[in-house]
PDB file of C-alpha atoms and ligand atoms in Angstrom:
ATOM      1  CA  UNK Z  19      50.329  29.356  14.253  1.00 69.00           C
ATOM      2  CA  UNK Z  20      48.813  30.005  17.327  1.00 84.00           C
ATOM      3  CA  UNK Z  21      44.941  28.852  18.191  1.00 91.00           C
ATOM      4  CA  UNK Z  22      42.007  31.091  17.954  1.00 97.00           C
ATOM      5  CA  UNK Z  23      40.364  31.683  21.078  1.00 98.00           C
ATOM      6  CA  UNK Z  24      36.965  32.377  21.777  1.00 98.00           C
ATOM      7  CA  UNK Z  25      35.248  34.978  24.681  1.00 98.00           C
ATOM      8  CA  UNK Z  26      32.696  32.512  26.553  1.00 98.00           C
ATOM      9  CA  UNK Z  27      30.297  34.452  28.949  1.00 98.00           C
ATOM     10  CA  UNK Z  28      28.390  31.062  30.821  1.00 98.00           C
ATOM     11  CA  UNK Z  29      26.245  31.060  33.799  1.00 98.00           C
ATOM     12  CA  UNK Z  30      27.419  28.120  35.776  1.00 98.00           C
ATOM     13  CA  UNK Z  31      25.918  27.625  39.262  1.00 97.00           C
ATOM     14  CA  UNK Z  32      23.859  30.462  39.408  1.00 97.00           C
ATOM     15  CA  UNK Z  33      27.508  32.616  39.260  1.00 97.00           C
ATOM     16  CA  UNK Z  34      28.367  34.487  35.316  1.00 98.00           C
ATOM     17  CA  UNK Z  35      31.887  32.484  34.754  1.00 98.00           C
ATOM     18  CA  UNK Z  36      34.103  34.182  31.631  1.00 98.00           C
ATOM     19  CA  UNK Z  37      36.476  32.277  29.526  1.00 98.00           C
ATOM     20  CA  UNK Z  38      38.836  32.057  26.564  1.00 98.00           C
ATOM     21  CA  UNK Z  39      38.465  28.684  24.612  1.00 98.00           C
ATOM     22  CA  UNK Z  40      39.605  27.319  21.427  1.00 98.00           C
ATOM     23  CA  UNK Z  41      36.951  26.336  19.087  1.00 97.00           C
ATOM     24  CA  UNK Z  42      37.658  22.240  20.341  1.00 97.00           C
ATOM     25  CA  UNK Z  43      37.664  22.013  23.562  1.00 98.00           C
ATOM     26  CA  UNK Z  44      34.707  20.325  24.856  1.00 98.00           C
ATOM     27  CA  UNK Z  45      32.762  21.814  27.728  1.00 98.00           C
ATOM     28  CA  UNK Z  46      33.839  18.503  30.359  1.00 98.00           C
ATOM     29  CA  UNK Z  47      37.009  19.968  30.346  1.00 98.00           C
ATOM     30  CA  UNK Z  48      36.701  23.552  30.558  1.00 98.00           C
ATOM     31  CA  UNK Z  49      34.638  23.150  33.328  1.00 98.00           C
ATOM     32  CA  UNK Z  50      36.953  20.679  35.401  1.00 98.00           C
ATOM     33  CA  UNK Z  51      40.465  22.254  33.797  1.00 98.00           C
ATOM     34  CA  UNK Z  52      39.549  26.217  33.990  1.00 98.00           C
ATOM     35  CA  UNK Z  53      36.542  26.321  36.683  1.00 98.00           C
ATOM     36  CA  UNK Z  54      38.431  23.583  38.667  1.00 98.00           C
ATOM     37  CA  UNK Z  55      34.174  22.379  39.265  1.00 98.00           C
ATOM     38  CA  UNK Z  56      35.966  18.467  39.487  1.00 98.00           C
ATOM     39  CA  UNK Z  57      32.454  16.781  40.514  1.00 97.00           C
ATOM     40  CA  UNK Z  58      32.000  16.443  36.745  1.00 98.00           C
ATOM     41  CA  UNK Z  59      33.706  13.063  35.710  1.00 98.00           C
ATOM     42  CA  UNK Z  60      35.012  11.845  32.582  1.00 98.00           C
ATOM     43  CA  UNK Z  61      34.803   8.197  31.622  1.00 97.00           C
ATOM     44  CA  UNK Z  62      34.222   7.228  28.119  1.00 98.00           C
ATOM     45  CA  UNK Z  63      34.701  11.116  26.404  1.00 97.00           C
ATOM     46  CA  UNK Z  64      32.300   9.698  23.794  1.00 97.00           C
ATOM     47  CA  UNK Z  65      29.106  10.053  24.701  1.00 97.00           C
ATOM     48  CA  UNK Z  66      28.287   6.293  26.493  1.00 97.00           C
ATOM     49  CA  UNK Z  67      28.739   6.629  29.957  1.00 98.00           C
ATOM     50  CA  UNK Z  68      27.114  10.018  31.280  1.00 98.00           C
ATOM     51  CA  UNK Z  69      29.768  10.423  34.014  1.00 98.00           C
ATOM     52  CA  UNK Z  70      30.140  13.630  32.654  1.00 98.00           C
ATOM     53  CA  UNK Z  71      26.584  14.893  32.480  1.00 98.00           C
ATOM     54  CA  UNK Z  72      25.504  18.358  33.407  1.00 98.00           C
ATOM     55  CA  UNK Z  73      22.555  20.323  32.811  1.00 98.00           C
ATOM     56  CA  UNK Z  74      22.426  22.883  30.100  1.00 98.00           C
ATOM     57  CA  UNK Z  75      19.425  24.956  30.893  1.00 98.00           C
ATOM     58  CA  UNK Z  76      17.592  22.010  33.079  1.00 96.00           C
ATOM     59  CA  UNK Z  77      18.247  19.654  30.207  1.00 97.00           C
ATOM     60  CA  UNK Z  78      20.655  16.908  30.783  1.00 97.00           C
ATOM     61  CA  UNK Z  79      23.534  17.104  28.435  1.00 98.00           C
ATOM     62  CA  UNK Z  80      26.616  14.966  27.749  1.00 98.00           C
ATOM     63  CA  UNK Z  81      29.626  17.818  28.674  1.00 98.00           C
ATOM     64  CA  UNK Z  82      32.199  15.624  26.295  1.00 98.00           C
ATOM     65  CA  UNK Z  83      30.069  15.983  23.432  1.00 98.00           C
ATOM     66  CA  UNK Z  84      29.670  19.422  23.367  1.00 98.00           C
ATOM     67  CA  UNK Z  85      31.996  22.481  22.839  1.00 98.00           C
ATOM     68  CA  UNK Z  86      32.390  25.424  25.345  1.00 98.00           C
ATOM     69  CA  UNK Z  87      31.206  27.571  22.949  1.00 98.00           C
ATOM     70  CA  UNK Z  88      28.052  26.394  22.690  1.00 98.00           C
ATOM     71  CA  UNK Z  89      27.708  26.986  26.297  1.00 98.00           C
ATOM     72  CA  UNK Z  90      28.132  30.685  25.718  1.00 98.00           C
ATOM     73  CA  UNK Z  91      25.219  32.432  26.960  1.00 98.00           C
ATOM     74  CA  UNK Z  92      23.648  29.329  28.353  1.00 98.00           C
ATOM     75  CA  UNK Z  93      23.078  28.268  32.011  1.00 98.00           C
ATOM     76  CA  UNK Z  94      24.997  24.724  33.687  1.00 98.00           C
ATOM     77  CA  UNK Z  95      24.587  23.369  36.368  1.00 98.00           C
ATOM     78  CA  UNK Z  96      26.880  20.387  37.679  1.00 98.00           C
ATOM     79  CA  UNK Z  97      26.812  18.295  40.817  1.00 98.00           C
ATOM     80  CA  UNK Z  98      28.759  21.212  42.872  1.00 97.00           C
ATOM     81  CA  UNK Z  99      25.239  23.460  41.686  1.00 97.00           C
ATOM     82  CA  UNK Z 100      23.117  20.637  43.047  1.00 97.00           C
ATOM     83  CA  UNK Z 101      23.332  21.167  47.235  1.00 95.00           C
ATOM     84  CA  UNK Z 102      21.508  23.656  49.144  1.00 93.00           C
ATOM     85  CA  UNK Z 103      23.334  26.923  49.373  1.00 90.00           C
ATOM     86  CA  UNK Z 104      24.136  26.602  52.752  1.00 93.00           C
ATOM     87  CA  UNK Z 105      26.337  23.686  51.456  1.00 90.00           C
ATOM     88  CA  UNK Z 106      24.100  21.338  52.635  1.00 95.00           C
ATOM     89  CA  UNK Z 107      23.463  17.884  50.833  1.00 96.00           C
ATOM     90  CA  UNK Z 108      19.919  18.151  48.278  1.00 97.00           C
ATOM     91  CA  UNK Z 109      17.144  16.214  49.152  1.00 98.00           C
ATOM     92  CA  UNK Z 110      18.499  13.604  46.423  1.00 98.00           C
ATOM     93  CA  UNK Z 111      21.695  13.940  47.428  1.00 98.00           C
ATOM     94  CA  UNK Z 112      20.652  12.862  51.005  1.00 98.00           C
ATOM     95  CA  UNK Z 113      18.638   9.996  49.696  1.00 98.00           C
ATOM     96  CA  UNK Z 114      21.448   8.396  47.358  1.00 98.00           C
ATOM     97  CA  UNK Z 115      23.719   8.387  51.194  1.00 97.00           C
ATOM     98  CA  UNK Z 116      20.548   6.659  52.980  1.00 98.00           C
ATOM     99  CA  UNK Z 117      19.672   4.378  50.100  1.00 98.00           C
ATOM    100  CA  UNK Z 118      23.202   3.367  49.672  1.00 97.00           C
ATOM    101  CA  UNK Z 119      22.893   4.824  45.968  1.00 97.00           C
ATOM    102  CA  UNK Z 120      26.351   4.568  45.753  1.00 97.00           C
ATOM    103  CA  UNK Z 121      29.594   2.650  46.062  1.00 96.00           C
ATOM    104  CA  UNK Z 122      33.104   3.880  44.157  1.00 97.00           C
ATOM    105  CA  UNK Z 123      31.016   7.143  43.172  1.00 96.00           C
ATOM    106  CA  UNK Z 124      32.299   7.471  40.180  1.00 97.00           C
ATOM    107  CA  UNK Z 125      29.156   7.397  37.899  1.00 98.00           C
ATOM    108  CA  UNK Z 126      27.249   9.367  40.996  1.00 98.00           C
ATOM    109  CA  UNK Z 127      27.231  13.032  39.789  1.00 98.00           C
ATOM    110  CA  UNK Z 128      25.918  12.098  36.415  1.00 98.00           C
ATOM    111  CA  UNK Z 129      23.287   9.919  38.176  1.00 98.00           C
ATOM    112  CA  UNK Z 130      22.377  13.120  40.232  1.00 98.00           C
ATOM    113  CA  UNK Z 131      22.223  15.276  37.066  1.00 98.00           C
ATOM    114  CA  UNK Z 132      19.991  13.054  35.499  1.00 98.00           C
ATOM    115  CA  UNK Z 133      17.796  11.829  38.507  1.00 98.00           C
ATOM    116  CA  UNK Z 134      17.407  16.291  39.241  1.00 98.00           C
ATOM    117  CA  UNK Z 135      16.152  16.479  35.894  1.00 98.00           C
ATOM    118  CA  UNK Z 136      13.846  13.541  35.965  1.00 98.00           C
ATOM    119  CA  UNK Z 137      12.422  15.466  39.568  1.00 98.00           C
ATOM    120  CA  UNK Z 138      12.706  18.845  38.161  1.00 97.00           C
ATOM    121  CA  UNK Z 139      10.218  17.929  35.022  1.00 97.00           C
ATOM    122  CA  UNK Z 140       7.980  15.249  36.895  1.00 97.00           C
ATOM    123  CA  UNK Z 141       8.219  15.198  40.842  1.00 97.00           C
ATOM    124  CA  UNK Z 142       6.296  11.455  40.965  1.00 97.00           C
ATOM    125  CA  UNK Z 143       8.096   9.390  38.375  1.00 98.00           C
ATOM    126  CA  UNK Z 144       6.895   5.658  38.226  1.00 98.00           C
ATOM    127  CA  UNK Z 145       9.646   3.390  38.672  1.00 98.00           C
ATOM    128  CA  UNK Z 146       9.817   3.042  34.693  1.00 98.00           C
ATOM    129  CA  UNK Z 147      10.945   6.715  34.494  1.00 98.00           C
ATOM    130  CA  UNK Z 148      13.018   6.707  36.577  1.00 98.00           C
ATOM    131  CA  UNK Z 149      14.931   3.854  35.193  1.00 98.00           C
ATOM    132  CA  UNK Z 150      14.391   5.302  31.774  1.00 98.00           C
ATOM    133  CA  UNK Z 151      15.649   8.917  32.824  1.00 98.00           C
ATOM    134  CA  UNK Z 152      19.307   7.375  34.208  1.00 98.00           C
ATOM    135  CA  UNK Z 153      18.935   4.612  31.462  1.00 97.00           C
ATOM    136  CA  UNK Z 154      21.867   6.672  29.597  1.00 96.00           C
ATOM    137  CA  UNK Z 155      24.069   6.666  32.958  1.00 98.00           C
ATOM    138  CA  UNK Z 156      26.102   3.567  33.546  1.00 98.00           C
ATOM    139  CA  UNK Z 157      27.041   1.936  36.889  1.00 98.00           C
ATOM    140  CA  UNK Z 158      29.474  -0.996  37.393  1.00 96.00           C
ATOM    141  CA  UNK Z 159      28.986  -1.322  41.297  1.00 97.00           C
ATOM    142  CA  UNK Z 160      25.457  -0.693  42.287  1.00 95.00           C
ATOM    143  CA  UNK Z 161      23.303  -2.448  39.982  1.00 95.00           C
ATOM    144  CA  UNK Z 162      20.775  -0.034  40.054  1.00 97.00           C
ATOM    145  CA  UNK Z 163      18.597  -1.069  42.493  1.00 97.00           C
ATOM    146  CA  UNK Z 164      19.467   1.541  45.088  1.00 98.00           C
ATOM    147  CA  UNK Z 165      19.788   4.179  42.768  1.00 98.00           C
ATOM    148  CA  UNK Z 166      16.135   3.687  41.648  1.00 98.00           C
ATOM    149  CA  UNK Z 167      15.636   3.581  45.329  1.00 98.00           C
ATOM    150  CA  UNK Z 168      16.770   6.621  46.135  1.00 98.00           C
ATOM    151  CA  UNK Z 169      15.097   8.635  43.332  1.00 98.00           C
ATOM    152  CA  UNK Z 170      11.932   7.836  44.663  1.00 98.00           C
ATOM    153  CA  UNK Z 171      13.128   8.326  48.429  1.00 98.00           C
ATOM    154  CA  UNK Z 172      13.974  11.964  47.117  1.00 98.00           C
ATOM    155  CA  UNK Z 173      10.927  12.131  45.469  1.00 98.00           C
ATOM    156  CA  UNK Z 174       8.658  11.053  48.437  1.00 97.00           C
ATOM    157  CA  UNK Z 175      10.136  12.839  50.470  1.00 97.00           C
ATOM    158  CA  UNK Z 176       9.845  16.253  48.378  1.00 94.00           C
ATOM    159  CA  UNK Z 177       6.066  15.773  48.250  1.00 90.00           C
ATOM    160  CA  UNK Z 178       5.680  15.688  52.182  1.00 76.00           C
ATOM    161  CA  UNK Z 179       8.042  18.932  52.499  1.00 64.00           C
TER     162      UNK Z 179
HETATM  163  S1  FES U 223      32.480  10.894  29.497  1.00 91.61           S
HETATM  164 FE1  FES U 223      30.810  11.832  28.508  1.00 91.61          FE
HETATM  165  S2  FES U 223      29.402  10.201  28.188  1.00 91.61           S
HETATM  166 FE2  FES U 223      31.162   9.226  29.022  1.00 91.61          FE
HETATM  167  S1  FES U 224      28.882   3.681  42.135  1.00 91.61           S
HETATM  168 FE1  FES U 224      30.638   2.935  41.105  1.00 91.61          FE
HETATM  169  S2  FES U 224      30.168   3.266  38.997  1.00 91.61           S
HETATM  170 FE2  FES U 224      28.343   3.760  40.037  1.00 91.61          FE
END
């Protein structure tokens, strides 16, 4: 028997993206498999890690733990959504390079998602926020110190803009 499919209608990146999903397949992978948007990683697939965290309108989500179809009609944004549209690096971005906020990468566009959000909702986080908003986000090379570092780099630096 063949599997149902499901219209999705999704605005990812600021650009209305269409698709045809069965019922399981978990929004991680219809945006990496179908939209070919790779910046979104998988690591764990169960909700641990947040290497595959994306925002679902502003909020920061876990994209393995939910469905495409619950997407429908909502807005995501990954890491490819997060530079300037001239395809420059963000502000954040920019500050993870100088800060060294990063070494394999790997857990980096989930750190972005959730370090955006953090900004988005509070532009002058105390250091405790900041470690509490990427608390969810694990890291086996950086030990966090840089990462913290260059949250608040982005975040000075978006103040004196
Ligand atoms: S891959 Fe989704 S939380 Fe780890
Ligand atoms: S930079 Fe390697 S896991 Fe974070």
């Amino acid at each position: 028997m063949s599997e149902t499919l499901y219209t999705i209608e999704v605005e990812v990146n600021g650009k209305t993206r269409t698709g045809q999903v069965p019922a399981r397949l978990s929004l991680v992978d219809w945006l990496r498999d179908e939209l070919r948007l790779t910046g979104t990683h998988v690591g764990c697939e169960h909700g641990i890690c947040g290497a595959c965290s994306v925002m679902l309108d502003g909020e920061p989500v876990r994209a393995c733990l939910i469905y495409a179809v619950q997407a429908h009609g909502h807005r995501v944004t990954t890491v490819e959504g997060l530079a300037r549209p001239d395809g420059h690096l963000s502000v954040l971005q920019d500050s993870f390079c100088e800060t060294h906020g990063l070494q394999c990468g790997y857990c980096t566009p989930g750190m972005l998602i959730a370090s955006q959000a953090l900004l988005d909702s509070n532009p002058n986080p105390t250091e405790e926020q900041i470690r509490d908003a990427i608390g969810g986000n694990l890291c086996r090379c950086t030990g966090y110190q840089q990462i913290v570092d260059a949250v608040q780099l982005a975040a000075k630096r978006m103040k004196t803009k």
